mmCIF file of N, CA and C in Angstrom:
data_model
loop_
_atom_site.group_PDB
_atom_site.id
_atom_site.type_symbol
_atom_site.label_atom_id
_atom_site.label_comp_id
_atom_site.label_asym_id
_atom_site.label_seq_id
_atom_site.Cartn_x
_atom_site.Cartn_y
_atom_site.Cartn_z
ATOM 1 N N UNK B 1 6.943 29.382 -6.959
ATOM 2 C CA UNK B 1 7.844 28.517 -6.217
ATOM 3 C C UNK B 1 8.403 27.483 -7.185
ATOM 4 N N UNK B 2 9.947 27.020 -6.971
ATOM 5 C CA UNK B 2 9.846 25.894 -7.368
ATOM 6 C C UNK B 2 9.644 24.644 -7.379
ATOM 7 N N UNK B 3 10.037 23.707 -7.993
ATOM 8 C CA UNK B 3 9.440 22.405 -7.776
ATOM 9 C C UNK B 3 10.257 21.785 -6.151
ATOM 10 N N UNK B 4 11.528 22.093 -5.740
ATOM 11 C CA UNK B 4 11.577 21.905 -4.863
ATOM 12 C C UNK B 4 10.896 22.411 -3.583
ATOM 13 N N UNK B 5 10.418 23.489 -3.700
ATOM 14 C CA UNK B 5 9.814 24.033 -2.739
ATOM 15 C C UNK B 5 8.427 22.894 -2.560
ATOM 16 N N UNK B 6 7.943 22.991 -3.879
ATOM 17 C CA UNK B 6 6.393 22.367 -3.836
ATOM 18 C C UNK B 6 6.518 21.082 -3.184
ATOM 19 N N UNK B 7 7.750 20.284 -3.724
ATOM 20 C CA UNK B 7 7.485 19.022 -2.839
ATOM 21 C C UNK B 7 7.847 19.023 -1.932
ATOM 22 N N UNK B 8 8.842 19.852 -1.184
ATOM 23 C CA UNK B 8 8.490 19.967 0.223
ATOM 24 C C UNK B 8 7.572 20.347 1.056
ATOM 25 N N UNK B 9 6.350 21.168 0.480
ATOM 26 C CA UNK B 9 5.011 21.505 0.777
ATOM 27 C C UNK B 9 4.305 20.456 1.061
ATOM 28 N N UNK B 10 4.415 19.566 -0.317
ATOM 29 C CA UNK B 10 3.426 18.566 -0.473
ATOM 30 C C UNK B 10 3.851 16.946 0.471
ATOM 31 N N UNK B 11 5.277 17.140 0.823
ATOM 32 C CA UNK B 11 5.752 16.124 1.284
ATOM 33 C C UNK B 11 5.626 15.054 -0.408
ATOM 34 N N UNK B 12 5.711 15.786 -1.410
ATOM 35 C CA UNK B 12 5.089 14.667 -2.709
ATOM 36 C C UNK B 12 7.136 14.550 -3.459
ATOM 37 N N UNK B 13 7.990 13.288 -3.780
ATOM 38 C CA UNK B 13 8.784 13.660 -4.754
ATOM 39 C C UNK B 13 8.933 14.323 -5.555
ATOM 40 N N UNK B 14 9.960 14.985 -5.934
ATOM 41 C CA UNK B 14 9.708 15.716 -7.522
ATOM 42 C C UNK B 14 9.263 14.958 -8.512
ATOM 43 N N UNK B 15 9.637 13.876 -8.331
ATOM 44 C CA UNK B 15 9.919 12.466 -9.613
ATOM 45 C C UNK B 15 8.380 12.574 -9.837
ATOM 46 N N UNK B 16 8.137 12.571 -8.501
ATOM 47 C CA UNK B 16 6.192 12.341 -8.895
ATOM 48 C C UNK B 16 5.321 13.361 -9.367
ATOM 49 N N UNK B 17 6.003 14.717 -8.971
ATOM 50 C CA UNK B 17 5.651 16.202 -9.098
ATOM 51 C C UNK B 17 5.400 16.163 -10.778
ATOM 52 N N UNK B 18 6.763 15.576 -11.353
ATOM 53 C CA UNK B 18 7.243 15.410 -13.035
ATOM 54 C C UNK B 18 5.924 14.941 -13.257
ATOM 55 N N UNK B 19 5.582 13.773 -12.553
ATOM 56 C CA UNK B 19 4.783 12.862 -13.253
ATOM 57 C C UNK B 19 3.265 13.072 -13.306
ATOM 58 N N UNK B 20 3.284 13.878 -12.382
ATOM 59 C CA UNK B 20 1.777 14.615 -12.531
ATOM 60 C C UNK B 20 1.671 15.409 -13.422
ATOM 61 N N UNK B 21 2.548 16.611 -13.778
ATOM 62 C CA UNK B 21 2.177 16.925 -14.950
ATOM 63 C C UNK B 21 2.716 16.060 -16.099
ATOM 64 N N UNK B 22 3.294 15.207 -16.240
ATOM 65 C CA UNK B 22 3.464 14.519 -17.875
ATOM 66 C C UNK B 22 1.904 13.938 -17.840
ATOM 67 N N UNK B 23 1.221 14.024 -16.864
ATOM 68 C CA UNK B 23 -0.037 13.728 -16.718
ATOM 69 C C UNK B 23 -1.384 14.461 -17.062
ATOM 70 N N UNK B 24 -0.498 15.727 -16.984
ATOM 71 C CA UNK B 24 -1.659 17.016 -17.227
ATOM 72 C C UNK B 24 -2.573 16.981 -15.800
ATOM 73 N N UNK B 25 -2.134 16.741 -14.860
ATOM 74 C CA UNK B 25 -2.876 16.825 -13.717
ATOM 75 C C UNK B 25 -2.252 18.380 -13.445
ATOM 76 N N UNK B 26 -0.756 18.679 -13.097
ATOM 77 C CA UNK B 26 -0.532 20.010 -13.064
ATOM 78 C C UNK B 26 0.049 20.770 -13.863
ATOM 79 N N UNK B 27 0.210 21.862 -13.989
ATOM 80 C CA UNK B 27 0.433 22.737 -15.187
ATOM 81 C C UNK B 27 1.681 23.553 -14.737
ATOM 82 N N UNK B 28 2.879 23.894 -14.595
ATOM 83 C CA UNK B 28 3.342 24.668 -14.338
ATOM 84 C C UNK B 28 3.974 25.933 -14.914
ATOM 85 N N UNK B 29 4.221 26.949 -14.748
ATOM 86 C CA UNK B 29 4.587 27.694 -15.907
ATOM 87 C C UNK B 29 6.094 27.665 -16.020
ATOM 88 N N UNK B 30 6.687 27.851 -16.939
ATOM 89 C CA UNK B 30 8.232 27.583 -17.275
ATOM 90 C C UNK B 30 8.567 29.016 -17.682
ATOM 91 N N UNK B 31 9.639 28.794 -16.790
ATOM 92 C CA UNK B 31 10.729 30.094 -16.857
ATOM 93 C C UNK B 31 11.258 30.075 -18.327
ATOM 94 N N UNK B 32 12.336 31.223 -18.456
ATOM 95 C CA UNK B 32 13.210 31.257 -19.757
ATOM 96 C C UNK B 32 14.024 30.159 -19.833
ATOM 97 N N UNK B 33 14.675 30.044 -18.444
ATOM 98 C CA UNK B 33 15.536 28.986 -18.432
ATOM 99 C C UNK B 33 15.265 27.333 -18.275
ATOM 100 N N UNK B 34 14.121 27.287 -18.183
ATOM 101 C CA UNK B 34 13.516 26.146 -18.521
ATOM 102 C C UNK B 34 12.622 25.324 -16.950
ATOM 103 N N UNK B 35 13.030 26.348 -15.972
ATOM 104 C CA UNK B 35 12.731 25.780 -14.815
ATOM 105 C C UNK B 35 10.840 26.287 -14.352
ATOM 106 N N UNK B 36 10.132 24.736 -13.588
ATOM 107 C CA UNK B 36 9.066 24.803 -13.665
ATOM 108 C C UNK B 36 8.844 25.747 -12.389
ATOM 109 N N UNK B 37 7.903 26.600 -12.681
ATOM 110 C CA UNK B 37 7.567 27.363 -11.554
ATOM 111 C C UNK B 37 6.119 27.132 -11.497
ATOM 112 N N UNK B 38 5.890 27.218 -10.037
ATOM 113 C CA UNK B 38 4.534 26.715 -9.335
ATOM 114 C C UNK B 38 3.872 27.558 -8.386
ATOM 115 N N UNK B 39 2.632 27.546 -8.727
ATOM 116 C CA UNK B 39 1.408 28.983 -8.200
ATOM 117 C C UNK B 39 0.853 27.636 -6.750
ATOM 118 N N UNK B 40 0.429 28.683 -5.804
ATOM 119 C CA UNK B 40 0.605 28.715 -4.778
ATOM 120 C C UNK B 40 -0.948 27.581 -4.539
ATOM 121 N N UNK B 41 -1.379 27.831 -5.462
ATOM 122 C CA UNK B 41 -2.712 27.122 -5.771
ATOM 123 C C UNK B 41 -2.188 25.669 -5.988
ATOM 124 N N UNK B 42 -1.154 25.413 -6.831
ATOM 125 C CA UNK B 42 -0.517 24.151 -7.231
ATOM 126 C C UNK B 42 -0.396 23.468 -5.884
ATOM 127 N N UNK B 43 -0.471 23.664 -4.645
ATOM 128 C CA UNK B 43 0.056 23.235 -3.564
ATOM 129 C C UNK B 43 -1.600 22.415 -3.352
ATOM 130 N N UNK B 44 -2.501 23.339 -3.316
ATOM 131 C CA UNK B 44 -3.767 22.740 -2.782
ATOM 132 C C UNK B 44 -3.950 21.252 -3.902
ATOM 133 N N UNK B 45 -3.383 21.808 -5.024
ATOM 134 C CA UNK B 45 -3.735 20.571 -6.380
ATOM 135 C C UNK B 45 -3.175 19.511 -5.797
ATOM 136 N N UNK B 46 -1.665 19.471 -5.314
ATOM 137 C CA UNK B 46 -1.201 18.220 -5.418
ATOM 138 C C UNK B 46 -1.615 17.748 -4.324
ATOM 139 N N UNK B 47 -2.150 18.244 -3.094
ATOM 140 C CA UNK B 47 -2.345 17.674 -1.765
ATOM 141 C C UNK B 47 -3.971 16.572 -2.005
ATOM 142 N N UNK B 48 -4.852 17.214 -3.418
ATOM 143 C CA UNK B 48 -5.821 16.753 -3.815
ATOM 144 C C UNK B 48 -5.542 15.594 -4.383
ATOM 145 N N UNK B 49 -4.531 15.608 -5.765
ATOM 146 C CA UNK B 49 -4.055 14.343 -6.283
ATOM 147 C C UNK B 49 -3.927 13.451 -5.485
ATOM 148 N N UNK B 50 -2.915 13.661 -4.473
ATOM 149 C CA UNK B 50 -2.447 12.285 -3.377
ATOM 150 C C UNK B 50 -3.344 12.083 -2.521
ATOM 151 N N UNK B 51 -4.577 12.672 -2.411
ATOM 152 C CA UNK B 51 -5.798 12.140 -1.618
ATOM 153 C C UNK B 51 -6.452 11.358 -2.719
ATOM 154 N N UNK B 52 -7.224 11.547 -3.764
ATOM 155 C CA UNK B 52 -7.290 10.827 -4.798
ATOM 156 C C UNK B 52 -6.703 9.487 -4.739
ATOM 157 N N UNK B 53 -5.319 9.658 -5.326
ATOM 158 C CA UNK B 53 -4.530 8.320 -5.254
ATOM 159 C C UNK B 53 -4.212 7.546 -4.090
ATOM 160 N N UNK B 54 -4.691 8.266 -3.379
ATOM 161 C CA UNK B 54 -4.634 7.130 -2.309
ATOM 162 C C UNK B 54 -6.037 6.735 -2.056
ATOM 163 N N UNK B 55 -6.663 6.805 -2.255
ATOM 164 C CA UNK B 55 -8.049 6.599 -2.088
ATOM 165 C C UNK B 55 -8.564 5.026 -3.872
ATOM 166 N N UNK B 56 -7.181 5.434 -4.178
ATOM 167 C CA UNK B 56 -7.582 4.179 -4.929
ATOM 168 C C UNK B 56 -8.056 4.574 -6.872
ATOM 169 N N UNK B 57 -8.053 5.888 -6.797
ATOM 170 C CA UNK B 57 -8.778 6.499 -8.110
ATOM 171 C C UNK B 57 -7.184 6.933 -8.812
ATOM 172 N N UNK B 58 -7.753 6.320 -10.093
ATOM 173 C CA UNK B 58 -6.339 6.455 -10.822
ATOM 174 C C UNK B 58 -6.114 7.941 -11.841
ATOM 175 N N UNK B 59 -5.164 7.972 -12.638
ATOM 176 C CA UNK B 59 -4.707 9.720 -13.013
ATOM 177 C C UNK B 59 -5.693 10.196 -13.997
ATOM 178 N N UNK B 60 -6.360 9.119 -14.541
ATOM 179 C CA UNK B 60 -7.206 9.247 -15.796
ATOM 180 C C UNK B 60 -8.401 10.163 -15.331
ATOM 181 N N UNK B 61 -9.103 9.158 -14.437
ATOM 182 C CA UNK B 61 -10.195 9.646 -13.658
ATOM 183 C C UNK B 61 -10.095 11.393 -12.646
ATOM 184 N N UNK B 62 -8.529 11.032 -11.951
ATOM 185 C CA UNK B 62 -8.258 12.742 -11.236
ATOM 186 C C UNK B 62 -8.117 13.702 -12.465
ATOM 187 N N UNK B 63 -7.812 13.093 -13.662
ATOM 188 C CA UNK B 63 -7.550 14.464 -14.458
ATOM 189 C C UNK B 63 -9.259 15.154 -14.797
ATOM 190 N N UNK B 64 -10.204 14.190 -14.622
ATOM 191 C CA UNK B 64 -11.953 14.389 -14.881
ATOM 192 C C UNK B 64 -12.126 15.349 -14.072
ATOM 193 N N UNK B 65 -12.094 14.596 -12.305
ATOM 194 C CA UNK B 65 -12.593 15.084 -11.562
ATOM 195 C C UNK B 65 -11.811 16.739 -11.195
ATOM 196 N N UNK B 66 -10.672 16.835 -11.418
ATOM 197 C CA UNK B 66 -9.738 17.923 -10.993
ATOM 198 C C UNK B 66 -10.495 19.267 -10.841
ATOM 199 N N UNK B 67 -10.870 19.678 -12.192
ATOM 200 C CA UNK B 67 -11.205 20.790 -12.661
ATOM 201 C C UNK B 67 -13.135 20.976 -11.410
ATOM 202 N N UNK B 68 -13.655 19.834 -11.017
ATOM 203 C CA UNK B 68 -14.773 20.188 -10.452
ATOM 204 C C UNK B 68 -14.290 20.369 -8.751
ATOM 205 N N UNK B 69 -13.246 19.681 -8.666
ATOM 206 C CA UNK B 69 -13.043 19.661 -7.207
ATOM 207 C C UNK B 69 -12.275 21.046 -6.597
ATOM 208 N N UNK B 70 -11.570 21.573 -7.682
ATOM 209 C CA UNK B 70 -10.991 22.843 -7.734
ATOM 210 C C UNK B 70 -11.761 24.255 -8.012
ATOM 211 N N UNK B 71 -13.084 23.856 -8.442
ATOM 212 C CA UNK B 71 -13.450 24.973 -8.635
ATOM 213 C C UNK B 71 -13.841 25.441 -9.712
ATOM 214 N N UNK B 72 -13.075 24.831 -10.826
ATOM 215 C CA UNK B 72 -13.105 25.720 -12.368
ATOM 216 C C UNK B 72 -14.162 24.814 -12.604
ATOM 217 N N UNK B 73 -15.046 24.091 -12.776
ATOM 218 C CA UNK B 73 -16.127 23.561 -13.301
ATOM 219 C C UNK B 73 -17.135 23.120 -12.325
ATOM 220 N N UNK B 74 -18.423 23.043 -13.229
ATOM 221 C CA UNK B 74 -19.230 22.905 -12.875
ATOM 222 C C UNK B 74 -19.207 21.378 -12.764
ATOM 223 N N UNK B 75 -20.713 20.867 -11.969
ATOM 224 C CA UNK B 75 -20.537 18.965 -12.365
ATOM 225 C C UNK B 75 -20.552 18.892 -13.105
ATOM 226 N N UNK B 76 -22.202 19.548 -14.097
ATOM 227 C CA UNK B 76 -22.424 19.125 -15.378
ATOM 228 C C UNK B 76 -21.608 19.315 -16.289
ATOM 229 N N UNK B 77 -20.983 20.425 -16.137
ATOM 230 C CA UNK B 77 -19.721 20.449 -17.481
ATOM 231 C C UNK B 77 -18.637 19.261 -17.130
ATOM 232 N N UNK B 78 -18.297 18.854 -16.146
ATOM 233 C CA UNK B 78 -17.332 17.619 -16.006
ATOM 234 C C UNK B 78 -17.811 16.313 -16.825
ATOM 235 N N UNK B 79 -16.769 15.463 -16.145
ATOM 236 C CA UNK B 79 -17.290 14.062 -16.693
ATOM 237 C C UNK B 79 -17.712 13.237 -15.284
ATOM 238 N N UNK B 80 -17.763 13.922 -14.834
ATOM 239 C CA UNK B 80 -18.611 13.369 -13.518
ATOM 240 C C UNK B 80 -20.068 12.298 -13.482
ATOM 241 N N UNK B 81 -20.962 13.022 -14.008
ATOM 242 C CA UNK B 81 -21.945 11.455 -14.075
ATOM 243 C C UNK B 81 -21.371 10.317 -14.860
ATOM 244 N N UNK B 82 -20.728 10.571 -16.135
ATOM 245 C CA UNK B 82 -20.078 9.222 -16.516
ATOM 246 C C UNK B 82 -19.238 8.033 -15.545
ATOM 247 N N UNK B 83 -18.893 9.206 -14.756
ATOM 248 C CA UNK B 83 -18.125 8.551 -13.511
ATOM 249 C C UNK B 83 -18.769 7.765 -12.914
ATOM 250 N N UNK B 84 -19.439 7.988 -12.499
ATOM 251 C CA UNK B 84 -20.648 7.196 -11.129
ATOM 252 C C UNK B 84 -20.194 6.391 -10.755
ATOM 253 N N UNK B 85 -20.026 5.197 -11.976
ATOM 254 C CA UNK B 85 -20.220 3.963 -11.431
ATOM 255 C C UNK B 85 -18.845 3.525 -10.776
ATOM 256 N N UNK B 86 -17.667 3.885 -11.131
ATOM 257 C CA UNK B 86 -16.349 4.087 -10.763
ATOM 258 C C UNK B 86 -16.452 4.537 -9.289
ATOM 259 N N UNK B 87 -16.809 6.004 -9.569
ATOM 260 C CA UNK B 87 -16.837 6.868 -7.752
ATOM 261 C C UNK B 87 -17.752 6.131 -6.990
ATOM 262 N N UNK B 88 -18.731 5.210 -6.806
ATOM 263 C CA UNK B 88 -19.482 4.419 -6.095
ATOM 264 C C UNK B 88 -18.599 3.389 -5.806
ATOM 265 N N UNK B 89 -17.778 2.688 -6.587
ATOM 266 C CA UNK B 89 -16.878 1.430 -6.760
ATOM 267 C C UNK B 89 -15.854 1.952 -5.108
ATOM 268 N N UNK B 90 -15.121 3.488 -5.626
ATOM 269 C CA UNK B 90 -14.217 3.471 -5.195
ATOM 270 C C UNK B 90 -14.640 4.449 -3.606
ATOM 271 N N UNK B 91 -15.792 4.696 -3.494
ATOM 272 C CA UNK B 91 -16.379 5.216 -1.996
ATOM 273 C C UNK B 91 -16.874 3.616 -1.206
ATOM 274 N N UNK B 92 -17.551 2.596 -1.943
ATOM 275 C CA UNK B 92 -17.556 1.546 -1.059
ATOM 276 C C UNK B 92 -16.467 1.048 -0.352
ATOM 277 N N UNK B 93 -15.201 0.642 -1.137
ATOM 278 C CA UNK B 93 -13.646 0.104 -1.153
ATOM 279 C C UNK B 93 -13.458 1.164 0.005
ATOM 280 N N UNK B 94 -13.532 2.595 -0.105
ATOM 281 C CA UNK B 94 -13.001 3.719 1.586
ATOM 282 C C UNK B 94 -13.709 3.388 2.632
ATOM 283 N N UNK B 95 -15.473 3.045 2.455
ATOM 284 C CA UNK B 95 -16.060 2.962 3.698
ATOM 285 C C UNK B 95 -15.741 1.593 3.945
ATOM 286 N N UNK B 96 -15.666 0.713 3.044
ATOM 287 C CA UNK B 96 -15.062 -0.633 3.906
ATOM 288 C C UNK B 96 -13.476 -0.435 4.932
ATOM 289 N N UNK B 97 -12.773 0.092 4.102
ATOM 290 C CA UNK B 97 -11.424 0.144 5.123
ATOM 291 C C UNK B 97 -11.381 0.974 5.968
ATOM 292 N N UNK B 98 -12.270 2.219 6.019
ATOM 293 C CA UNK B 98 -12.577 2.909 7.383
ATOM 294 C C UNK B 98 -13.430 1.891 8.006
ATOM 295 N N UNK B 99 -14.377 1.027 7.886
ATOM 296 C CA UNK B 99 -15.009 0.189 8.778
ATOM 297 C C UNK B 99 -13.959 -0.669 9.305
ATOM 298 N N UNK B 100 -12.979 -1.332 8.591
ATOM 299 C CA UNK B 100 -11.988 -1.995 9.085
ATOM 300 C C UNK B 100 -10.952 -1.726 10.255
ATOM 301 N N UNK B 101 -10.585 -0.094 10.318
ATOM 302 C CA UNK B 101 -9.872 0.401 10.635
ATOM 303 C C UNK B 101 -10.760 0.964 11.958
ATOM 304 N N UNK B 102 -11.737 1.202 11.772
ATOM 305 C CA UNK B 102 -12.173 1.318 13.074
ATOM 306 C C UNK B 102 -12.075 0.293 14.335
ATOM 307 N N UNK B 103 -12.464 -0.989 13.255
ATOM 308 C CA UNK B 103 -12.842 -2.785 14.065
ATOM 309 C C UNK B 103 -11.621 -2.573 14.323
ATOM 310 N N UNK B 104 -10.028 -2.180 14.128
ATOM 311 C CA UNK B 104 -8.928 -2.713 14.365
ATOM 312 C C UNK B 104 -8.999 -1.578 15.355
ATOM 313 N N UNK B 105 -9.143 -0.245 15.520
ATOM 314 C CA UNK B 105 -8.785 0.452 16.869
ATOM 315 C C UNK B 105 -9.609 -0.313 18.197
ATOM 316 N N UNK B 106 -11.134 -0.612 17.702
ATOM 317 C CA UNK B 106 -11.936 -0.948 18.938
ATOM 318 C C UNK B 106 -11.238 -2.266 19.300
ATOM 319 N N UNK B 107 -10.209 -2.984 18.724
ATOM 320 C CA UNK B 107 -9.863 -4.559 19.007
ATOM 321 C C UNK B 107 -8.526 -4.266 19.954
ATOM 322 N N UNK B 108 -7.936 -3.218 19.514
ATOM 323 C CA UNK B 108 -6.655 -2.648 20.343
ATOM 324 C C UNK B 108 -7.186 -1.544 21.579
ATOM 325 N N UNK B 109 -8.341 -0.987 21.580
ATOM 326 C CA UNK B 109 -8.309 -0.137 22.998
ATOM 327 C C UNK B 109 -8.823 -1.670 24.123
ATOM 328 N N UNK B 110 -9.685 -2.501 23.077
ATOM 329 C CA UNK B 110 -10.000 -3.030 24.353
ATOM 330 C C UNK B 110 -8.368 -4.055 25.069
ATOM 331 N N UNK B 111 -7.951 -4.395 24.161
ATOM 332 C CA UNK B 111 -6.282 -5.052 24.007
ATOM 333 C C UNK B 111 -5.764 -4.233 25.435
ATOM 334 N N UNK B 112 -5.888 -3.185 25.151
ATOM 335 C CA UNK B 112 -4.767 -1.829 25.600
ATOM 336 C C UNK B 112 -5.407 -1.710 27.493
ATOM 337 N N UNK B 113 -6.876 -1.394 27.164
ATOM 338 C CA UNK B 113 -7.343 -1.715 28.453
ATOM 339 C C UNK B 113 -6.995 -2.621 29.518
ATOM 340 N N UNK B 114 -6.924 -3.873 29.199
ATOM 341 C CA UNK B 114 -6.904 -4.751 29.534
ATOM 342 C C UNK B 114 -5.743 -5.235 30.409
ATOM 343 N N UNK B 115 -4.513 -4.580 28.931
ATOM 344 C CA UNK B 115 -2.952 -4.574 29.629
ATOM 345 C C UNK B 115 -3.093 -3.953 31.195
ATOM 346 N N UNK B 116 -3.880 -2.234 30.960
ATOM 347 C CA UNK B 116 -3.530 -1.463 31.707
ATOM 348 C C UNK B 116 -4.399 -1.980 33.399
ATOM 349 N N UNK B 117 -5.005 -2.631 33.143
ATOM 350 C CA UNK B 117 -5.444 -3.628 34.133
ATOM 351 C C UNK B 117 -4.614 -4.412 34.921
ATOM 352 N N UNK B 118 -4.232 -5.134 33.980
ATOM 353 C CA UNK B 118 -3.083 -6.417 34.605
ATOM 354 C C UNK B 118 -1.800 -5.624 35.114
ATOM 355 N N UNK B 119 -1.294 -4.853 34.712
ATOM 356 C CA UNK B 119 -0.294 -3.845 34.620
ATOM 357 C C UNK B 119 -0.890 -2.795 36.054
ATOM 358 N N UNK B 120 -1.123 -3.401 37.048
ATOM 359 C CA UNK B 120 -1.295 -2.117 38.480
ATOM 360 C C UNK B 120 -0.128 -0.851 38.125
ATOM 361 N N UNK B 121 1.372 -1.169 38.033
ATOM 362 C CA UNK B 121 2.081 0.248 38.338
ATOM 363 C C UNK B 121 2.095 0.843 36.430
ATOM 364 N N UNK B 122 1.677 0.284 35.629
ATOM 365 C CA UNK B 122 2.000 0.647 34.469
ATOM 366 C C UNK B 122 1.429 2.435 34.999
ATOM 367 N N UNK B 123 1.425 3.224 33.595
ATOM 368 C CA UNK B 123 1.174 4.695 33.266
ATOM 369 C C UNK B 123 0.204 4.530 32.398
ATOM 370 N N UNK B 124 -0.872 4.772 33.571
ATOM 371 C CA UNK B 124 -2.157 4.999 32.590
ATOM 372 C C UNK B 124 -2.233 6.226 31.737
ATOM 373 N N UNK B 125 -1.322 7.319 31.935
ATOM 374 C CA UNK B 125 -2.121 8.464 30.952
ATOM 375 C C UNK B 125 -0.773 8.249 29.279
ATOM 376 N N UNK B 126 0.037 7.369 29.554
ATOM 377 C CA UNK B 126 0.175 6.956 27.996
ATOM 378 C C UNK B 126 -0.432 6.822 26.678
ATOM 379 N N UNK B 127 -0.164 7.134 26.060
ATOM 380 C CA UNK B 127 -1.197 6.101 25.017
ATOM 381 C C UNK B 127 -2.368 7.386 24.335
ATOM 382 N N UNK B 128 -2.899 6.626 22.979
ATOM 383 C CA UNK B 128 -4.290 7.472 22.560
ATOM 384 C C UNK B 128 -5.663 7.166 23.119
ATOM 385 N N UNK B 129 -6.174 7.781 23.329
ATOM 386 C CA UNK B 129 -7.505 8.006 24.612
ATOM 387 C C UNK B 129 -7.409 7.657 25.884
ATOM 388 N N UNK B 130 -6.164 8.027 26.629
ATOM 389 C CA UNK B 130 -5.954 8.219 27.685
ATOM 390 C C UNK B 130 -6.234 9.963 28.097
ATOM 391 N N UNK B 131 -6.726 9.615 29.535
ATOM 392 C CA UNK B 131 -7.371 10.690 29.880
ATOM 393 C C UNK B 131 -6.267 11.393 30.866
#
C-alpha cells in the first residue's frame, strides 16, 4: 500500500508517517520510482507507535521497545530491562490519568443523574449508561 493508503488506515498524517521512519520506527520498501510502499503489517506498527506516543513514551524508547512488542524479539534480547525505570515512570503517569478520568466520569454520572431528576419530562434513555 501506499503511504496514502496507510494514513488513512492509521488515521496517522503522512508528515508523521515520514517522520516515523526518518525515525527508523518504520521501514518501508521503495519502489523504482521512489515511492514508499507499505506491508500490511506496517498498519499494526503505526497503530502501536501512536499508542506509545500517546501514552507519553518518546521515539527513542518505541524504537527499543518495537521489535519486542511486534514479535521479532525476545525481552532479553531487547533493551527492555534497561528500560524499567522509564516504563514504571511512564505506567504510573497512565494509571494516574485513568484514575483521574474515571473520578471525572463518576463526578458527571452523578452530575447527569441528578439533572435527570430535576428534569421530570427530560429523556432518560439519552446519554452513556442509560438503560
Amino acid at each position: 500500500m501506499l503511504i496514502g493508503e496507510l494514513s488513512q488506515r492509521t488515521g496517522t498524517p503522512t508528515r508523521l508517517l515520514r517522520y516515523y521512519e526518518d525515525q527508523g520506527l518504520i521501514r518501508p520498501h521503495r519502489r523504482p520510482g521512489g515511492f514508499r510502499e507499505y506491508a500490511e503489517a506496517d498498519v499494526r506498527t503505526v497503530r502501536c507507535i501512536r499508542t506509545l506516543l500517546a501514552a507519553g513514551i518518546g521515539t527513542l524508547t518505541i524504537a527499543e521497545l518495537l521489535p519486542f512488542l511486534l514479535g521479532d524479539a525476545r525481552i532479553e534480547e531487547s533493551g527492555c530491562p534497561e528500560l524499567l525505570p522509564e516504563l514504571y515512570q511512564v505506567h504510573w503517569r497512565v494509571s494516574d490519568a485513568i484514575a483521574n478520568l474515571l473520578a471525572a466520569r463518576d463526578v458527571l454520572d452523578s452530575v447527569i443523574a441528578a439533572a435527570r431528576e430535576a428534569a421530570p419530562g427530560a429523556d432518560r434513555s439519552a446519554g452513556p449508561g442509560a438503560a
